[in-house]
Amino acid sequence: MAAFALTPPMGWASWNAFGCDISEELIRSQAEVMATNGLKSAGYRYINIDDGSFGGRAADGHILPNPNRFPRGFKALVARIHELGLKAGTYSDAGDSTCAGLFNGDKLGLGTGLYRHEKMDAEDRFIKDGFGFIKVDWCGGRKLNLSRREQYTRIAEAMRGTG
């Protein structure tokens, strides 16, 4: 029998308040507030950096952070979130582009979805950067008419492969 958490995973997600208008400084300040205003002691654990954080892909296929919004990358920011006793979450899409890339004019989100990069992105997000949670949208998957079952299975297998 599977074990269930006493509470659902609780936290703060950047998309709900800021959409793509996010930055390293904003995320850091939100984490510091959550760690000190009573939310952490009430069970809130996750700081989720949603859509709008990517800067395209490098020539070798690895995701780049948005150079204006996250000039120091994700690793140091995730480390700071962990120092505060919180967990860091990230975002992607099951298709080849993010929702903001397709529908909100965030051109740097085009081509940054998980499709055909599942293993690389899972390793980069969870092993290299230290994220512990991922929200995976379906905007790009819908656009490509992918099979939900097949694509989410590939993503799940890539995530499990990171340990």
Coordinates of C-alpha atoms in Angstrom, one line a residue:
M1 CA 0.0 0.0 0.0
A2 CA 1.3 3.5 -0.9
A3 CA 2.0 5.9 1.9
F4 CA 0.2 9.2 1.7
A5 CA 1.3 12.6 3.0
L6 CA -0.6 14.1 5.9
T7 CA -1.0 17.3 3.9
P8 CA -0.8 17.9 0.1
P9 CA 2.4 19.5 -1.2
M10 CA 2.0 23.2 -0.3
G11 CA 3.9 26.2 -1.5
W12 CA 4.0 29.3 -3.6
A13 CA 4.1 29.4 -7.4
S14 CA 5.4 32.4 -9.3
W15 CA 2.9 32.0 -12.1
N16 CA -0.2 32.7 -9.9
A17 CA 0.9 36.2 -9.0
F18 CA 3.5 37.3 -11.6
G19 CA 3.2 35.2 -14.8
C20 CA 6.4 35.7 -16.8
D21 CA 7.3 38.9 -14.9
I22 CA 9.8 37.1 -12.6
S23 CA 13.4 37.4 -11.6
E24 CA 16.0 35.8 -9.3
E25 CA 15.5 38.7 -6.8
L26 CA 11.7 38.2 -6.8
I27 CA 12.0 34.5 -6.2
R28 CA 14.6 34.9 -3.5
S29 CA 12.5 37.5 -1.6
Q30 CA 9.4 35.3 -1.8
A31 CA 11.3 32.4 -0.4
E32 CA 12.6 34.6 2.5
V33 CA 9.2 35.8 3.3
M34 CA 7.7 32.3 3.2
A35 CA 10.4 31.0 5.5
T36 CA 9.9 33.8 8.1
N37 CA 6.2 34.7 8.1
G38 CA 4.7 31.6 9.5
L39 CA 3.9 29.8 6.3
K40 CA 6.8 27.4 6.6
S41 CA 5.8 26.4 10.1
A42 CA 2.2 25.9 8.8
G43 CA 3.6 23.3 6.3
Y44 CA 4.3 25.3 3.2
R45 CA 7.5 23.9 1.7
Y46 CA 7.8 24.6 -2.0
I47 CA 8.9 27.7 -3.9
N48 CA 8.0 27.0 -7.5
I49 CA 9.7 28.9 -10.3
D50 CA 7.2 28.7 -13.1
D51 CA 7.2 29.6 -16.8
G52 CA 9.2 32.6 -17.9
S53 CA 12.5 31.5 -16.4
F54 CA 14.1 30.0 -19.5
G55 CA 16.4 31.6 -22.0
G56 CA 16.2 29.0 -24.8
R57 CA 18.5 26.1 -25.3
A58 CA 22.3 26.0 -25.8
A59 CA 23.8 24.5 -29.0
D60 CA 24.2 21.2 -27.1
G61 CA 20.5 21.2 -26.1
H62 CA 20.8 22.2 -22.5
I63 CA 18.2 24.7 -21.1
L64 CA 19.6 28.1 -20.5
P65 CA 18.2 30.4 -17.8
N66 CA 16.7 33.7 -19.0
P67 CA 19.8 35.9 -19.0
N68 CA 17.9 39.0 -17.9
R69 CA 15.7 37.4 -15.2
F70 CA 18.2 34.8 -13.9
P71 CA 21.7 36.0 -14.8
R72 CA 23.3 33.8 -12.2
G73 CA 21.4 30.7 -13.2
F74 CA 19.3 28.4 -11.0
K75 CA 21.8 26.5 -8.9
A76 CA 22.7 29.3 -6.5
L77 CA 19.0 30.3 -6.2
V78 CA 17.9 26.8 -5.4
A79 CA 20.7 26.5 -2.8
R80 CA 19.4 29.6 -1.1
I81 CA 15.9 28.2 -1.1
H82 CA 17.3 25.1 0.5
E83 CA 19.2 27.1 3.1
L84 CA 15.9 28.6 4.2
G85 CA 14.6 25.1 4.9
L86 CA 12.3 25.1 1.8
K87 CA 12.2 23.0 -1.4
A88 CA 12.5 24.4 -4.9
G89 CA 10.2 23.6 -7.8
T90 CA 10.6 24.2 -11.5
Y91 CA 8.4 24.2 -14.6
S92 CA 8.4 22.7 -18.0
D93 CA 6.0 21.5 -20.7
A94 CA 5.5 18.0 -22.0
G95 CA 5.8 19.3 -25.6
D96 CA 8.6 21.2 -27.3
S97 CA 7.6 24.7 -26.0
T98 CA 6.2 26.2 -22.9
C99 CA 2.7 27.7 -22.5
A100 CA 4.1 31.3 -22.2
G101 CA 6.2 30.6 -25.3
L102 CA 3.2 29.6 -27.3
F103 CA 0.5 31.9 -25.9
N104 CA 2.1 34.8 -23.9
G105 CA 4.8 36.1 -26.2
D106 CA 7.7 34.7 -24.2
K107 CA 9.8 33.8 -27.3
L108 CA 12.6 32.3 -25.1
G109 CA 10.1 29.6 -24.0
L110 CA 9.9 28.3 -27.6
G111 CA 11.8 25.0 -27.9
T112 CA 12.4 24.7 -24.1
G113 CA 9.8 21.9 -23.4
L114 CA 10.7 18.4 -22.4
Y115 CA 9.9 16.7 -25.7
R116 CA 13.0 15.0 -27.0
H117 CA 15.0 16.3 -24.0
E118 CA 13.4 14.4 -21.2
K119 CA 16.5 12.7 -19.8
M120 CA 18.8 15.7 -20.2
D121 CA 16.3 18.2 -18.7
A122 CA 15.5 15.8 -15.8
E123 CA 19.2 15.5 -15.0
D124 CA 19.8 19.2 -15.3
R125 CA 16.8 20.2 -13.2
F126 CA 17.1 17.6 -10.4
I127 CA 20.8 16.6 -10.3
K128 CA 22.6 19.8 -11.5
D129 CA 20.3 22.5 -10.2
G130 CA 18.9 20.7 -7.2
F131 CA 15.1 21.1 -7.8
G132 CA 12.8 18.7 -6.0
F133 CA 9.5 19.3 -7.8
I134 CA 8.4 19.9 -11.4
K135 CA 5.1 21.2 -12.8
V136 CA 4.6 19.9 -16.3
D137 CA 2.1 21.6 -18.6
W138 CA 0.5 20.3 -21.7
C139 CA 0.4 23.3 -24.1
G140 CA 3.2 22.1 -26.3
G141 CA 2.1 18.5 -26.1
R142 CA -1.4 19.5 -27.3
K143 CA 0.2 21.6 -30.1
L144 CA 2.2 18.5 -31.3
N145 CA -0.7 16.2 -30.8
L146 CA 1.4 13.9 -28.6
S147 CA 0.0 10.9 -26.7
R148 CA -0.4 12.0 -23.1
R149 CA 0.2 8.5 -21.8
E150 CA 3.3 8.0 -23.9
Q151 CA 4.9 11.4 -23.2
Y152 CA 4.1 11.6 -19.5
T153 CA 5.5 8.0 -19.2
R154 CA 8.7 9.1 -20.9
I155 CA 8.9 12.1 -18.5
A156 CA 8.2 10.0 -15.4
E157 CA 10.9 7.5 -16.4
A158 CA 13.4 10.3 -17.0
M159 CA 12.6 11.8 -13.6
R160 CA 12.9 8.4 -11.8
G161 CA 16.3 8.0 -13.5
T162 CA 17.6 10.9 -11.6
G163 CA 17.2 9.1 -8.3

